Tab-separated table of C-alpha atoms and ligand atoms in Angstrom:
chain	number	residue	atom	x	y	z
A	257	MET	CA	73.064	64.871	61.787
A	258	ILE	CA	75.324	66.198	59.064
A	259	ARG	CA	77.408	67.906	61.599
A	260	GLU	CA	78.797	64.285	63.260
A	261	ASN	CA	79.165	62.843	59.837
A	262	THR	CA	81.749	65.336	58.568
A	263	ILE	CA	81.411	64.293	54.763
A	264	PHE	CA	83.167	67.242	53.328
A	265	TYR	CA	86.872	66.845	54.351
A	266	THR	CA	88.782	66.423	51.674
A	267	ASP	CA	92.185	64.449	51.750
A	268	ARG	CA	93.408	67.775	51.294
A	269	ALA	CA	92.332	68.896	54.615
A	270	LYS	CA	94.011	65.477	56.213
A	271	SER	CA	97.549	66.553	54.558
A	272	THR	CA	97.412	70.145	56.568
A	273	ASP	CA	99.477	69.476	59.739
A	274	VAL	CA	99.409	73.024	60.736
A	275	LEU	CA	96.110	72.542	62.445
A	276	MET	CA	96.093	74.454	65.695
A	277	SER	CA	96.131	72.448	68.717
A	278	HIS	CA	92.179	73.214	69.703
A	279	MET	CA	91.004	72.029	66.149
A	280	ARG	CA	92.466	68.201	66.963
A	281	LYS	CA	90.070	67.587	69.209
A	282	GLU	CA	87.625	67.469	66.166
A	283	ASN	CA	86.859	64.361	64.917
A	284	LYS	CA	87.155	64.513	61.134
A	285	LEU	CA	86.118	61.541	59.100
A	286	LEU	CA	87.389	61.882	55.578
A	287	SER	CA	85.569	60.946	52.617
A	288	GLU	CA	86.419	60.423	49.050
A	289	LYS	CA	83.564	62.439	47.796
A	290	ASN	CA	84.395	64.501	45.235
A	291	MET	CA	84.955	68.038	45.918
A	292	ASN	CA	84.141	69.527	42.868
A	293	LYS	CA	80.747	67.923	42.965
A	294	ASN	CA	79.898	68.747	46.628
A	295	SER	CA	81.859	72.066	47.312
A	296	LEU	CA	78.982	74.259	47.007
A	297	ASN	CA	76.947	72.725	49.416
A	298	ASN	CA	79.787	71.761	51.468
A	299	TRP	CA	80.828	75.593	52.038
A	300	SER	CA	77.514	76.147	53.248
A	301	GLU	CA	77.837	73.732	56.115
A	302	CYS	CA	81.239	75.069	56.854
A	303	LEU	CA	80.062	78.495	57.087
A	304	LYS	CA	77.148	77.254	59.577
A	305	ARG	CA	79.725	75.486	61.458
A	306	ILE	CA	81.518	78.809	62.000
A	307	SER	CA	78.341	80.523	63.255
A	308	LYS	CA	77.095	77.996	65.429
A	309	ASP	CA	80.259	76.180	66.802
A	310	LYS	CA	83.033	78.848	66.066
A	311	ASP	CA	84.585	75.719	64.218
A	312	ALA	CA	88.127	76.770	63.265
A	313	ILE	CA	88.189	73.142	61.219
A	314	ALA	CA	85.563	74.244	58.957
A	315	PHE	CA	87.230	77.715	58.753
A	316	ARG	CA	90.530	76.286	57.768
A	317	HIS	CA	88.969	74.259	54.726
A	318	LEU	CA	86.998	77.106	53.666
A	319	PHE	CA	90.038	79.024	53.746
A	320	GLU	CA	92.352	76.671	51.891
A	321	TYR	CA	89.752	76.936	49.036
A	322	PHE	CA	88.895	80.696	48.952
A	323	ALA	CA	92.017	82.607	50.564
A	324	PRO	CA	94.584	81.727	47.693
A	325	ARG	CA	91.254	82.741	44.920
A	326	VAL	CA	90.352	85.819	46.682
A	327	LYS	CA	94.098	86.663	46.746
A	328	SER	CA	94.194	86.618	43.199
A	329	PHE	CA	91.061	88.485	42.638
A	330	LEU	CA	92.901	91.340	44.582
A	331	ILE	CA	95.858	91.174	42.664
A	332	LYS	CA	94.511	91.006	39.435
A	333	SER	CA	92.123	94.072	40.783
A	334	GLY	CA	95.418	95.865	40.715
A	335	GLY	CA	96.962	95.172	44.519
A	336	SER	CA	100.582	94.732	45.065
A	337	VAL	CA	101.344	91.212	46.380
A	338	THR	CA	101.814	92.539	50.177
A	339	GLN	CA	98.600	94.643	49.999
A	340	ALA	CA	96.292	91.668	48.396
A	341	GLU	CA	97.564	89.164	50.796
A	342	GLU	CA	96.893	91.781	53.925
A	343	SER	CA	93.421	92.415	52.096
A	344	MET	CA	92.804	88.946	51.722
A	345	GLN	CA	93.194	88.283	55.578
A	346	GLU	CA	90.553	91.025	56.402
A	347	ALA	CA	88.217	89.391	53.924
A	348	MET	CA	88.533	85.822	55.425
A	349	ALA	CA	88.597	87.481	59.065
A	350	THR	CA	85.437	89.383	57.846
A	351	VAL	CA	84.058	86.079	56.634
A	352	TRP	CA	84.341	84.241	59.955
A	353	GLN	CA	82.677	87.270	61.747
A	354	LYS	CA	79.658	87.718	59.493
A	355	ALA	CA	79.260	83.965	59.135
A	356	SER	CA	76.001	84.058	61.080
A	357	MET	CA	74.395	86.399	58.266
A	358	PHE	CA	75.145	83.922	55.488
A	359	ASP	CA	71.837	82.888	54.101
A	360	PRO	CA	71.966	79.630	52.413
A	361	GLN	CA	68.702	80.201	50.833
A	362	LYS	CA	69.761	83.552	49.054
A	363	ALA	CA	73.368	82.885	47.707
A	364	SER	CA	75.926	80.193	47.219
A	365	ALA	CA	78.973	80.602	49.744
A	366	SER	CA	80.901	81.425	46.827
A	367	THR	CA	78.663	84.597	46.159
A	368	TRP	CA	78.688	85.615	49.807
A	369	ILE	CA	82.393	85.286	49.750
A	370	PHE	CA	82.598	87.330	46.590
A	371	THR	CA	80.750	90.175	47.804
A	372	ILE	CA	83.029	90.571	51.350
A	373	ALA	CA	86.349	90.080	48.684
A	374	ARG	CA	84.507	92.623	46.429
A	375	ASN	CA	83.937	95.115	49.239
A	376	LYS	CA	87.566	94.921	50.455
A	377	GLN	CA	88.813	95.520	46.971
A	378	LEU	CA	86.671	98.653	46.491
A	379	ASP	CA	87.611	99.807	49.867
A	380	ALA	CA	91.338	98.920	49.995
A	381	ILE	CA	92.292	98.784	46.324
A	382	ARG	CA	90.445	100.412	44.025
A	383	LYS	CA	89.467	103.341	46.599
A	384	ILE	CA	85.702	103.261	45.571
A	385	ASN	CA	83.123	104.036	48.111
A	386	ARG	CA	79.809	102.000	47.658
A	387	PRO	CA	77.008	102.239	49.893
A	388	GLU	CA	75.468	99.005	50.621
A	389	PRO	CA	71.752	98.522	50.670
A	390	GLU	CA	69.498	98.000	53.958
A	391	GLU	CA	70.243	94.183	55.075
A	392	LEU	CA	67.413	92.067	54.101
A	393	PRO	CA	66.026	90.869	57.476
A	394	TRP	CA	66.714	86.819	57.324
A	395	MET	CA	66.227	84.127	60.222
A	396	GLU	CA	66.265	80.649	60.188
A	397	THR	CA	62.779	79.523	60.737
A	398	GLU	CA	61.597	75.849	61.326
A	399	GLN	CA	60.286	75.699	57.881
A	400	SER	CA	63.919	76.926	56.285
A	401	ASP	CA	64.156	74.725	53.914
A	402	ALA	CA	67.094	72.876	52.507
A	403	ARG	CA	65.216	72.714	49.540
A	404	ASP	CA	65.771	76.111	48.568
A	405	ALA	CA	69.752	76.296	49.146
A	406	ILE	CA	69.915	73.639	47.039
A	407	ILE	CA	68.097	75.213	44.047
A	408	ILE	CA	70.285	78.549	44.672
A	409	GLN	CA	73.310	76.036	44.351
A	410	GLU	CA	72.314	74.291	41.428
A	411	GLU	CA	71.446	77.516	39.975
A	412	GLN	CA	75.117	78.537	40.589
A	413	ILE	CA	76.451	75.516	38.814
A	414	ASN	CA	74.402	76.420	36.257
A	415	LEU	CA	75.692	79.568	35.786
A	416	ALA	CA	79.003	78.256	35.792
A	417	LEU	CA	78.487	76.035	33.441
A	418	ALA	CA	76.561	78.555	30.857
A	419	VAL	CA	79.568	80.965	31.744
A	420	SER	CA	82.040	78.130	30.536
A	421	LYS	CA	80.496	77.871	27.420
A	422	LEU	CA	80.561	81.211	26.548
A	423	PRO	CA	83.030	82.762	23.932
A	424	LYS	CA	86.274	83.151	25.447
A	425	LYS	CA	85.886	87.314	24.666
A	426	ASN	CA	82.642	87.282	26.704
A	427	ARG	CA	84.084	85.561	29.957
A	428	ASP	CA	87.180	88.160	29.515
A	429	LEU	CA	84.327	90.875	29.586
A	430	ILE	CA	83.425	89.541	32.912
A	431	GLU	CA	87.149	89.118	34.552
A	432	LYS	CA	87.627	92.490	33.342
A	433	ALA	CA	84.141	94.124	34.961
A	434	PHE	CA	84.796	92.631	38.304
A	435	TYR	CA	88.553	93.630	38.555
A	436	GLY	CA	87.467	97.361	37.719
A	437	ASP	CA	88.697	97.517	33.829
A	438	LEU	CA	85.868	97.805	32.165
A	439	SER	CA	84.828	100.986	30.385
A	440	HIS	CA	81.379	102.487	30.795
A	441	SER	CA	80.349	101.674	27.097
A	442	GLU	CA	81.697	97.957	27.662
A	443	ILE	CA	79.738	97.437	30.624
A	444	SER	CA	76.345	97.289	29.174
A	445	LYS	CA	77.634	94.231	27.344
A	446	LEU	CA	77.290	92.246	30.845
A	447	THR	CA	73.544	92.508	30.836
A	448	LYS	CA	73.291	90.338	27.730
A	449	LEU	CA	74.743	87.491	30.106
A	450	PRO	CA	72.361	84.685	31.261
A	451	LEU	CA	71.141	85.661	34.279
A	452	GLY	CA	67.571	85.032	33.629
A	453	THR	CA	67.036	82.221	36.082
A	454	VAL	CA	69.354	82.946	38.925
A	455	LYS	CA	67.454	86.656	38.995
A	456	SER	CA	64.075	85.213	39.314
A	457	ARG	CA	65.148	82.241	41.765
A	458	ILE	CA	66.820	85.140	43.995
A	459	ARG	CA	63.508	86.759	43.636
A	460	LEU	CA	61.631	83.792	44.629
A	461	SER	CA	63.854	83.541	47.650
A	462	ILE	CA	63.374	87.273	48.704
A	463	ASP	CA	59.459	86.927	48.076
A	464	ARG	CA	59.436	84.086	50.611
A	465	LEU	CA	61.488	85.690	53.241
A	466	ARG	CA	59.076	89.052	52.998
A	467	LYS	CA	56.294	86.541	53.303
A	468	GLU	CA	57.627	84.582	56.458
A	469	LEU	CA	58.915	87.717	57.783
A	470	GLY	CA	55.463	89.276	57.402
A	471	LYS	CA	53.795	86.304	59.214
A	472	LYS	CA	56.034	86.757	62.251
A	473	LEU	CA	55.211	90.153	62.570
A	474	GLN	CA	51.350	89.648	62.807
B	215	MET	CA	53.410	100.326	47.155
B	216	LYS	CA	54.975	98.978	44.245
B	217	THR	CA	57.905	100.522	42.131
B	218	LYS	CA	57.163	101.297	38.418
B	219	HIS	CA	60.069	103.226	37.639
B	220	HIS	CA	63.281	100.869	37.850
B	221	ILE	CA	66.862	101.006	37.665
B	222	PRO	CA	68.534	99.522	34.430
B	223	SER	CA	70.620	96.608	34.180
B	224	GLU	CA	73.784	98.193	33.339
B	225	ILE	CA	73.672	100.493	35.897
B	226	LEU	CA	72.768	97.485	38.607
B	227	SER	CA	75.819	95.569	36.911
B	228	ALA	CA	77.895	98.620	37.197
B	229	TYR	CA	77.151	98.796	40.903
B	230	SER	CA	77.692	95.370	41.739
B	231	THR	CA	81.092	95.718	39.972
B	232	GLY	CA	81.855	98.729	41.856
B	233	SER	CA	82.058	101.047	38.539
B	234	LEU	CA	79.783	103.143	39.522
B	235	PRO	CA	80.560	106.622	40.972
B	236	GLU	CA	79.675	106.621	44.847
B	237	ALA	CA	76.780	109.264	43.756
B	238	PHE	CA	74.993	106.916	41.491
B	239	SER	CA	75.456	103.692	44.304
B	240	ILE	CA	73.738	105.716	46.804
B	241	ILE	CA	70.748	105.773	44.892
B	242	VAL	CA	70.936	102.099	43.607
B	243	ALA	CA	71.520	101.093	47.547
B	244	CYS	CA	68.446	103.487	48.019
B	245	HIS	CA	66.578	101.870	45.632
B	246	ILE	CA	67.188	97.937	45.788
B	247	SER	CA	66.427	98.644	49.901
B	248	LEU	CA	62.845	99.229	48.533
B	249	CYS	CA	62.830	97.366	45.459
B	250	ASP	CA	62.862	93.644	45.430
B	251	HIS	CA	62.749	93.375	41.519
B	252	CYS	CA	66.235	95.622	41.403
B	253	ARG	CA	67.740	93.939	44.400
B	254	ALA	CA	67.504	90.400	42.554
B	255	GLU	CA	69.151	91.830	39.916
B	256	VAL	CA	72.163	93.134	41.690
B	257	GLU	CA	72.411	89.590	43.257
B	258	ALA	CA	72.411	87.826	39.869
B	259	PHE	CA	75.391	89.993	38.999
B	260	ASP	CA	76.659	88.996	42.479
B	261	THR	CA	76.263	85.396	41.431
B	262	LEU	CA	78.702	86.142	38.698
B	263	GLY	CA	81.073	87.344	40.784
B	264	GLY	CA	80.550	83.955	42.807
B	265	VAL	CA	81.458	82.104	39.743
B	266	LEU	CA	84.372	84.175	39.061
B	267	ILE	CA	85.812	83.440	42.602
B	268	ASP	CA	85.239	79.760	41.722
B	269	ASN	CA	87.087	79.706	38.555
B	270	GLU	CA	89.648	82.168	39.746
B	271	GLU	CA	93.386	80.972	40.028
B	272	ARG	CA	95.244	80.080	43.156
B	273	ALA	CA	97.645	82.851	43.983
B	274	ASN	CA	100.340	81.411	46.444
B	275	ILE	CA	99.232	82.829	49.995
B	276	ASP	CA	102.078	83.500	52.976
B	277	LEU	CA	103.048	80.522	55.136
B	278	ASN	CA	101.210	81.864	58.127
B	279	SER	CA	98.415	82.946	56.211
B	280	PHE	CA	95.721	81.518	58.205
B	281	GLU	CA	97.586	81.958	61.539
B	282	GLN	CA	97.768	85.460	60.588
B	283	THR	CA	93.925	85.596	59.804
B	284	MET	CA	93.286	83.946	63.193
B	285	LYS	CA	95.239	86.339	65.121
B	286	LEU	CA	92.791	88.889	63.242
B	287	ILE	CA	89.683	87.356	64.073
B	288	ASP	CA	90.690	86.900	68.150
B	289	LYS	CA	91.484	90.944	68.160
B	290	GLN	CA	87.795	91.621	66.555
B	291	ASN	CA	86.804	90.102	70.117
B	292	ASN	CA	83.442	89.550	68.735
B	293	SER	CA	82.261	93.008	68.412
B	294	CYS	CA	78.852	92.095	67.940
B	295	LEU	CA	77.374	93.417	64.470
B	296	ALA	CA	75.605	96.060	63.137
B	297	SER	CA	72.270	94.484	62.852
B	298	GLY	CA	70.353	94.864	59.581
B	299	LYS	CA	67.894	97.861	61.153
B	300	LYS	CA	64.961	98.547	58.863
B	301	SER	CA	64.561	102.273	58.268
B	302	SER	CA	60.696	102.794	59.073
B	303	ASP	CA	60.920	106.552	58.178
B	304	ILE	CA	61.298	107.826	54.757
B	305	TYR	CA	65.300	108.180	54.653
B	306	PRO	CA	66.750	104.489	53.656
B	307	THR	CA	69.985	103.400	55.857
B	308	PRO	CA	72.281	104.199	52.925
B	309	VAL	CA	71.225	107.814	53.042
B	310	LYS	CA	71.335	108.078	56.965
B	311	ASN	CA	74.905	106.827	56.975
B	312	TYR	CA	75.987	110.231	55.465
B	313	PHE	CA	74.579	111.879	58.324
B	314	GLY	CA	76.175	109.949	61.381
B	315	GLY	CA	72.809	107.713	61.237
B	316	SER	CA	70.641	110.751	62.223
B	317	ILE	CA	68.858	112.513	59.911
B	318	GLU	CA	68.842	115.525	62.522
B	319	ASN	CA	72.223	115.990	61.252
B	320	ILE	CA	70.694	116.742	57.889
B	321	LYS	CA	71.806	120.610	57.001
B	322	TRP	CA	69.464	121.853	54.802
B	323	LYS	CA	70.402	124.755	52.625
B	324	SER	CA	67.985	127.090	50.977
B	325	VAL	CA	68.510	127.455	47.024
B	326	GLY	CA	65.330	129.572	46.461
B	327	GLY	CA	61.639	129.047	45.248
B	328	GLY	CA	61.149	127.086	48.903
B	329	ILE	CA	63.441	124.582	47.373
B	330	LYS	CA	65.817	123.057	49.834
B	331	GLN	CA	69.264	120.925	49.243
B	332	ALA	CA	71.150	118.826	51.390
B	333	ILE	CA	74.583	117.685	49.835
B	334	LEU	CA	75.431	114.083	50.142
B	335	VAL	CA	78.732	113.256	48.584
B	336	ASN	CA	80.513	115.520	45.796
B	337	THR	CA	83.347	113.953	43.668
B	338	LYS	CA	85.118	115.051	40.544
B	339	ASP	CA	82.889	112.782	38.480
B	340	ALA	CA	79.385	113.133	40.481
B	341	SER	CA	77.235	114.458	43.141
B	342	ALA	CA	74.400	113.495	45.070
B	343	ARG	CA	72.030	115.642	46.676
B	344	LEU	CA	68.926	115.615	48.948
B	345	LEU	CA	66.343	117.815	47.560
B	346	SER	CA	63.244	119.205	49.083
B	347	ILE	CA	60.433	120.651	47.139
B	348	PRO	CA	57.299	122.374	48.375
B	349	PRO	CA	54.270	121.084	47.163
B	350	GLY	CA	53.476	122.041	43.599
B	351	ALA	CA	56.640	123.726	43.294
B	352	GLN	CA	58.642	123.255	39.982
B	353	LEU	CA	62.075	122.292	39.413
B	354	PRO	CA	63.874	124.950	36.873
B	355	ASP	CA	63.504	123.488	33.691
B	356	HIS	CA	66.948	122.153	32.725
B	357	SER	CA	68.912	119.836	30.666
B	358	HIS	CA	71.650	117.559	31.680
B	359	LYS	CA	75.402	117.047	30.585
B	360	GLY	CA	75.854	113.410	31.205
B	361	LEU	CA	73.622	111.020	33.296
B	362	GLU	CA	71.142	112.198	35.824
B	363	MET	CA	69.221	110.057	38.482
B	364	THR	CA	66.568	111.254	40.786
B	365	MET	CA	64.737	108.905	43.130
B	366	VAL	CA	61.493	109.773	45.287
B	367	LEU	CA	61.578	109.282	48.919
B	368	GLN	CA	58.532	111.235	50.029
B	369	GLY	CA	55.667	112.808	48.101
B	370	SER	CA	56.152	112.598	44.234
B	371	PHE	CA	56.877	114.634	41.332
B	372	SER	CA	55.701	114.795	37.919
B	373	ASP	CA	57.234	115.741	34.350
B	374	GLU	CA	56.739	115.313	30.762
B	375	ILE	CA	57.932	111.827	30.737
B	376	ASP	CA	55.372	110.757	33.866
B	377	ASN	CA	54.486	110.389	37.802
B	378	PHE	CA	57.289	109.449	39.958
B	379	TYR	CA	56.314	108.199	43.740
B	380	ARG	CA	58.563	106.934	46.546
B	381	GLY	CA	61.180	104.289	45.284
B	382	ASP	CA	60.673	105.218	41.671
B	383	VAL	CA	63.981	106.404	39.533
B	384	GLU	CA	63.867	108.807	36.574
B	385	LEU	CA	67.063	108.645	34.373
B	386	GLY	CA	67.879	112.187	32.410
B	387	ASP	CA	70.681	112.144	29.827
B	388	ASP	CA	71.537	114.446	27.243
B	389	ASN	CA	68.308	114.354	25.546
B	390	LEU	CA	65.870	114.773	28.382
B	391	THR	CA	65.260	118.382	29.156
B	392	HIS	CA	62.358	118.428	31.609
B	393	THR	CA	60.519	120.493	34.061
B	394	PRO	CA	59.732	118.356	37.538
B	395	LYS	CA	56.711	119.342	39.226
B	396	ALA	CA	56.202	118.090	42.854
B	397	GLY	CA	53.165	116.626	43.815
B	398	MET	CA	50.218	118.768	45.509
B	399	ASP	CA	50.042	116.549	48.816
B	400	GLU	CA	53.147	117.438	50.803
B	401	HIS	CA	56.824	118.261	50.343
B	402	CYS	CA	58.471	116.276	47.828
B	403	ILE	CA	61.905	114.648	48.870
B	404	CYS	CA	64.386	113.238	46.684
B	405	ILE	CA	67.682	112.172	45.991
B	406	ALA	CA	69.102	113.292	43.145
B	407	ALA	CA	72.449	112.371	41.507
B	408	THR	CA	74.622	114.095	38.522
B	409	GLU	CA	77.355	113.073	36.297
B	410	ALA	CA	78.309	116.609	35.642
B	411	PRO	CA	76.624	120.325	37.191
B	412	LEU	CA	73.304	120.795	35.462
B	413	VAL	CA	72.917	123.044	32.645
B	414	PHE	CA	69.823	125.243	33.278
B	415	ASN	CA	68.238	126.486	30.053
B	416	SER	CA	66.102	129.088	31.794
B	417	TRP	CA	66.407	130.401	35.497
B	418	LEU	CA	67.206	133.316	37.829
B	419	PRO	CA	71.121	133.302	38.171
B	420	LYS	CA	70.951	133.205	41.747
B	421	LEU	CA	69.008	129.759	41.648
B	422	LEU	CA	71.326	128.872	39.541
B	423	GLN	CA	74.460	128.848	41.553
B	424	PRO	CA	73.853	126.690	44.435
B	425	PHE	CA	72.823	124.017	42.349
B	426	ILE	CA	75.954	124.353	40.201
B	427	ARG	CA	78.430	124.994	42.913
B	428	ILE	CA	77.805	123.056	46.071
C	217	LIG	ZN1	63.557	98.508	40.800
């Protein structure tokens, strides 16, 4: 069981001496595993532990990685440092609260946390009201396949790789778009990005979900 | 039923990045509630956002940032999350939310010819409304200033372009002058979002008014 064998803790986590007392009970085994190589998997595992066990160590681990990034994202979106800090804390609190709704078969943890940060950004900094779609019903079934989750994560790695190979001009475009800095005429350029495989993979996951839900309702 | 008329990628990407006026976002939110094809595309753009977050710089966070966040979490006292309730009726949740979750609160206003409308949102850049058109009735012949998006929730309409059924979205811009006509079976209910007030080519002024000034 992966839960006992906390393969995803890095030495970085060990060095944090501010852990709350109730976290100390946790037996954390540290590993030399390369964080980058495994980060995507690990964050999913963290979110599962937050949702199932209210695991504050897993949350701290996630926090250390994502909080500074989310804050930077919010600052670049036009927030003051103070506002970005506050909004980041609220976003991270939402991550904790909604952890049970994270579906690793549909999105990586980075993507899911991005959507929470983005909604906070729109709400608190850019003051844009963006209605959300109906939630896809999702459930963990016996057959819930770790394979799907891994494929989704691999797609994200592939996409990250593809993005890193783009000309700087195009990478800037993506950043501008998500910081809310892109004109309407520029936005169409986003659609030229290599998203085809990611899209079809997500589509497959949704189809599978619908099928399973249909089976359950019968 | 399969959706035939989808939303173009640039609008879906604008929705993902939050660059779309609220009026149009309502239609995207409703459409992807019904259309998995476009939902997958929105989520593909979200994945790009995930890559952005991974590549993001690390800002300095406050010393007690984590503890503050834990305090926020304690304050939330596990208030249960709104479960993803599925709308079985014609109004998707994103529309219902504009009426406090209940369609009984929809305030229809007659605009003549048996056509009724209910405003969802009206901001300086765009507005969105529900339209209810009696079977066989025709909307005034109009062209557009800027973008117009219409999505069918119930019944159907047809115009010079095609037939549109539940979930289908038609896009109009400066170049499109069309005369949508509701299907004969039942009232056609749709959401229409417009970037700027519609400009009618020919219609009674009294009908023009309510459409323009909302
Ligand atoms: Zn579609």
